[in-house]
Amino acid sequence: MPDNRALPIGVFDSGLGGLTVARELMLALPDESLVYLGDTARCPYGPRDRDEVREFVLQIGSWLTQRPVKLIVIACNTATAAGISLAQRVFDIPVIGVVEPGARAAVKATVNRGVGVIATVGTINSGAYSTAVRSLDAGVTVYSAATPRFVDVVEAGLRMDDSPLEDWISQTADVFIRPSFYQIARDYLNPLKRAGIDTLVLGCTHFPLLSAAIQQVVGPNVRIISSAEETARDVAETLSIRGQLALPGRGHRTFYTTGDPIEFERLGGRILGSATGVVGKVELTLLESLIDDSMRAQKDAFESEEDACS
Ligand code: DGL
């Protein structure tokens, strides 16, 4: 195996949410360098068609492998649900997503074997969490709810410090939230509470920013799981087993966006808890140009196999 210990880890998300995963990676693996791409120009992924999200996974995976990177983290549940198997097939470096680590943490945490999952429409419709949980413990029942408005709440809340604050009075989260959030949250979460869950997976990388507020709504008896920490552990273990951990010394972190770099730098720093440094811009036309015929053929073959198995 080539000595690629000095190469960065590639991380991507539909936008800013994946920075919650980058933050954990930076804490768990301070020596590692990271290259992060937030596809803000095409965010949200949640309501998009699975095929389209798969295409984005291939484009960004190709961009990262060309840097090059030694491992890819898909720090987006929607992209993981749609594209991790395909990405693992196409790229010749390890690809780690956030669904399996979140499912594993939930299975470890639940006592009554009732687990709730909240996520985007794309993630919930994929059934990825139910499949992942069942493969770990077939006795656990998963209750799922798509909570797309939570993504909007986080996106709006992050942009809040530029706007008048009068009616944005709550700060029981890492972002500003309106009091009306609690009614939206109760509507989404009460059915899960009534089902008797004792564990709730935040199946979207935006949601850890609402964690404290969600905890208030579900009450103290429900354990909240964010897959970020478990994902960071997976990355550390994978690199360690492969002898690819970086040598001691602080890693470099570089951030890119397909959207507005100035905005990404301003908002990203708030999520990371430290400055991003100058954020680079990646044009969508560049990403689109990275899918060649051979990759398209691999995608077609993968999908034919998938259809044959279903
Ligand atoms: N970060 C995405 C996820 O974890 C949610 C945001 C989006 O819809 O793009 O699923």
PDB file of N, CA and C in Angstrom, residues 23 36 69 108 110 113 155 178-179 194 198 206 218 240-241 257 282 287 294 308:
ATOM      1  N   ARG A  23     -16.236  18.866  12.519  1.00  0.00           N
ATOM      2  CA  ARG A  23     -15.869  19.321  13.870  1.00  0.00           C
ATOM      3  C   ARG A  23     -15.424  18.131  14.734  1.00  0.00           C
ATOM      4  N   TYR A  36     -12.684  19.871   2.860  1.00  0.00           N
ATOM      5  CA  TYR A  36     -14.147  19.807   2.991  1.00  0.00           C
ATOM      6  C   TYR A  36     -14.790  20.541   1.819  1.00  0.00           C
ATOM      7  N   VAL A  69      -7.058  12.507  -1.877  1.00  0.00           N
ATOM      8  CA  VAL A  69      -7.327  12.282  -0.450  1.00  0.00           C
ATOM      9  C   VAL A  69      -7.128  10.793  -0.163  1.00  0.00           C
ATOM     10  N   LYS A 108     -26.579   0.392  20.219  1.00  0.00           N
ATOM     11  CA  LYS A 108     -25.858   0.253  21.498  1.00  0.00           C
ATOM     12  C   LYS A 108     -26.627   0.960  22.620  1.00  0.00           C
ATOM     13  N   THR A 110     -30.045   1.856  22.868  1.00  0.00           N
ATOM     14  CA  THR A 110     -31.443   1.581  23.219  1.00  0.00           C
ATOM     15  C   THR A 110     -31.562   0.449  24.249  1.00  0.00           C
ATOM     16  N   ARG A 113     -35.461  -1.118  22.978  1.00  0.00           N
ATOM     17  CA  ARG A 113     -35.361  -1.522  21.571  1.00  0.00           C
ATOM     18  C   ARG A 113     -36.397  -0.820  20.685  1.00  0.00           C
ATOM     19  N   GLU A 155     -30.887  26.356   8.579  1.00  0.00           N
ATOM     20  CA  GLU A 155     -30.347  27.274   7.559  1.00  0.00           C
ATOM     21  C   GLU A 155     -30.702  28.721   7.896  1.00  0.00           C
ATOM     22  N   ARG A 178     -36.879  30.317  16.234  1.00  0.00           N
ATOM     23  CA  ARG A 178     -38.102  31.013  16.630  1.00  0.00           C
ATOM     24  C   ARG A 178     -38.857  30.161  17.649  1.00  0.00           C
ATOM     25  N   PRO A 179     -39.659  30.802  18.509  1.00  0.00           N
ATOM     26  CA  PRO A 179     -40.478  30.030  19.453  1.00  0.00           C
ATOM     27  C   PRO A 179     -41.383  29.040  18.722  1.00  0.00           C
ATOM     28  N   ARG A 194     -44.995   8.894  21.378  1.00  0.00           N
ATOM     29  CA  ARG A 194     -46.134   8.004  21.693  1.00  0.00           C
ATOM     30  C   ARG A 194     -45.800   6.550  21.371  1.00  0.00           C
ATOM     31  N   ASP A 198     -36.932   5.085  23.155  1.00  0.00           N
ATOM     32  CA  ASP A 198     -36.034   5.585  24.214  1.00  0.00           C
ATOM     33  C   ASP A 198     -34.763   6.183  23.614  1.00  0.00           C
ATOM     34  N   HIS A 206     -27.492  18.387   9.773  1.00  0.00           N
ATOM     35  CA  HIS A 206     -27.894  19.707  10.260  1.00  0.00           C
ATOM     36  C   HIS A 206     -28.427  19.636  11.697  1.00  0.00           C
ATOM     37  N   VAL A 218     -38.493  16.105  23.273  1.00  0.00           N
ATOM     38  CA  VAL A 218     -38.692  14.655  23.496  1.00  0.00           C
ATOM     39  C   VAL A 218     -38.580  14.284  24.974  1.00  0.00           C
ATOM     40  N   SER A 240      -6.265   3.667  11.219  1.00  0.00           N
ATOM     41  CA  SER A 240      -5.309   2.977  12.085  1.00  0.00           C
ATOM     42  C   SER A 240      -5.045   1.560  11.558  1.00  0.00           C
ATOM     43  N   ILE A 241      -6.103   0.839  11.230  1.00  0.00           N
ATOM     44  CA  ILE A 241      -5.941  -0.538  10.738  1.00  0.00           C
ATOM     45  C   ILE A 241      -5.114  -0.540   9.451  1.00  0.00           C
ATOM     46  N   THR A 257     -16.585  25.581  -1.257  1.00  0.00           N
ATOM     47  CA  THR A 257     -18.032  25.559  -1.438  1.00  0.00           C
ATOM     48  C   THR A 257     -18.356  25.761  -2.911  1.00  0.00           C
ATOM     49  N   VAL A 282     -15.698  26.203  -5.821  1.00  0.00           N
ATOM     50  CA  VAL A 282     -15.643  25.152  -6.844  1.00  0.00           C
ATOM     51  C   VAL A 282     -16.859  25.328  -7.754  1.00  0.00           C
ATOM     52  N   LEU A 287     -17.402  20.319 -11.539  1.00  0.00           N
ATOM     53  CA  LEU A 287     -17.859  19.043 -10.948  1.00  0.00           C
ATOM     54  C   LEU A 287     -18.572  18.189 -12.002  1.00  0.00           C
ATOM     55  N   SER A 294     -16.733   5.943 -18.363  1.00  0.00           N
ATOM     56  CA  SER A 294     -16.497   4.714 -17.598  1.00  0.00           C
ATOM     57  C   SER A 294     -17.240   4.772 -16.263  1.00  0.00           C
ATOM     58  N   ALA A 308     -32.085  -5.838 -10.181  1.00  0.00           N
ATOM     59  CA  ALA A 308     -32.247  -7.289 -10.243  1.00  0.00           C
ATOM     60  C   ALA A 308     -32.448  -7.867  -8.835  1.00  0.00           C
TER      61      ALA A 308
END
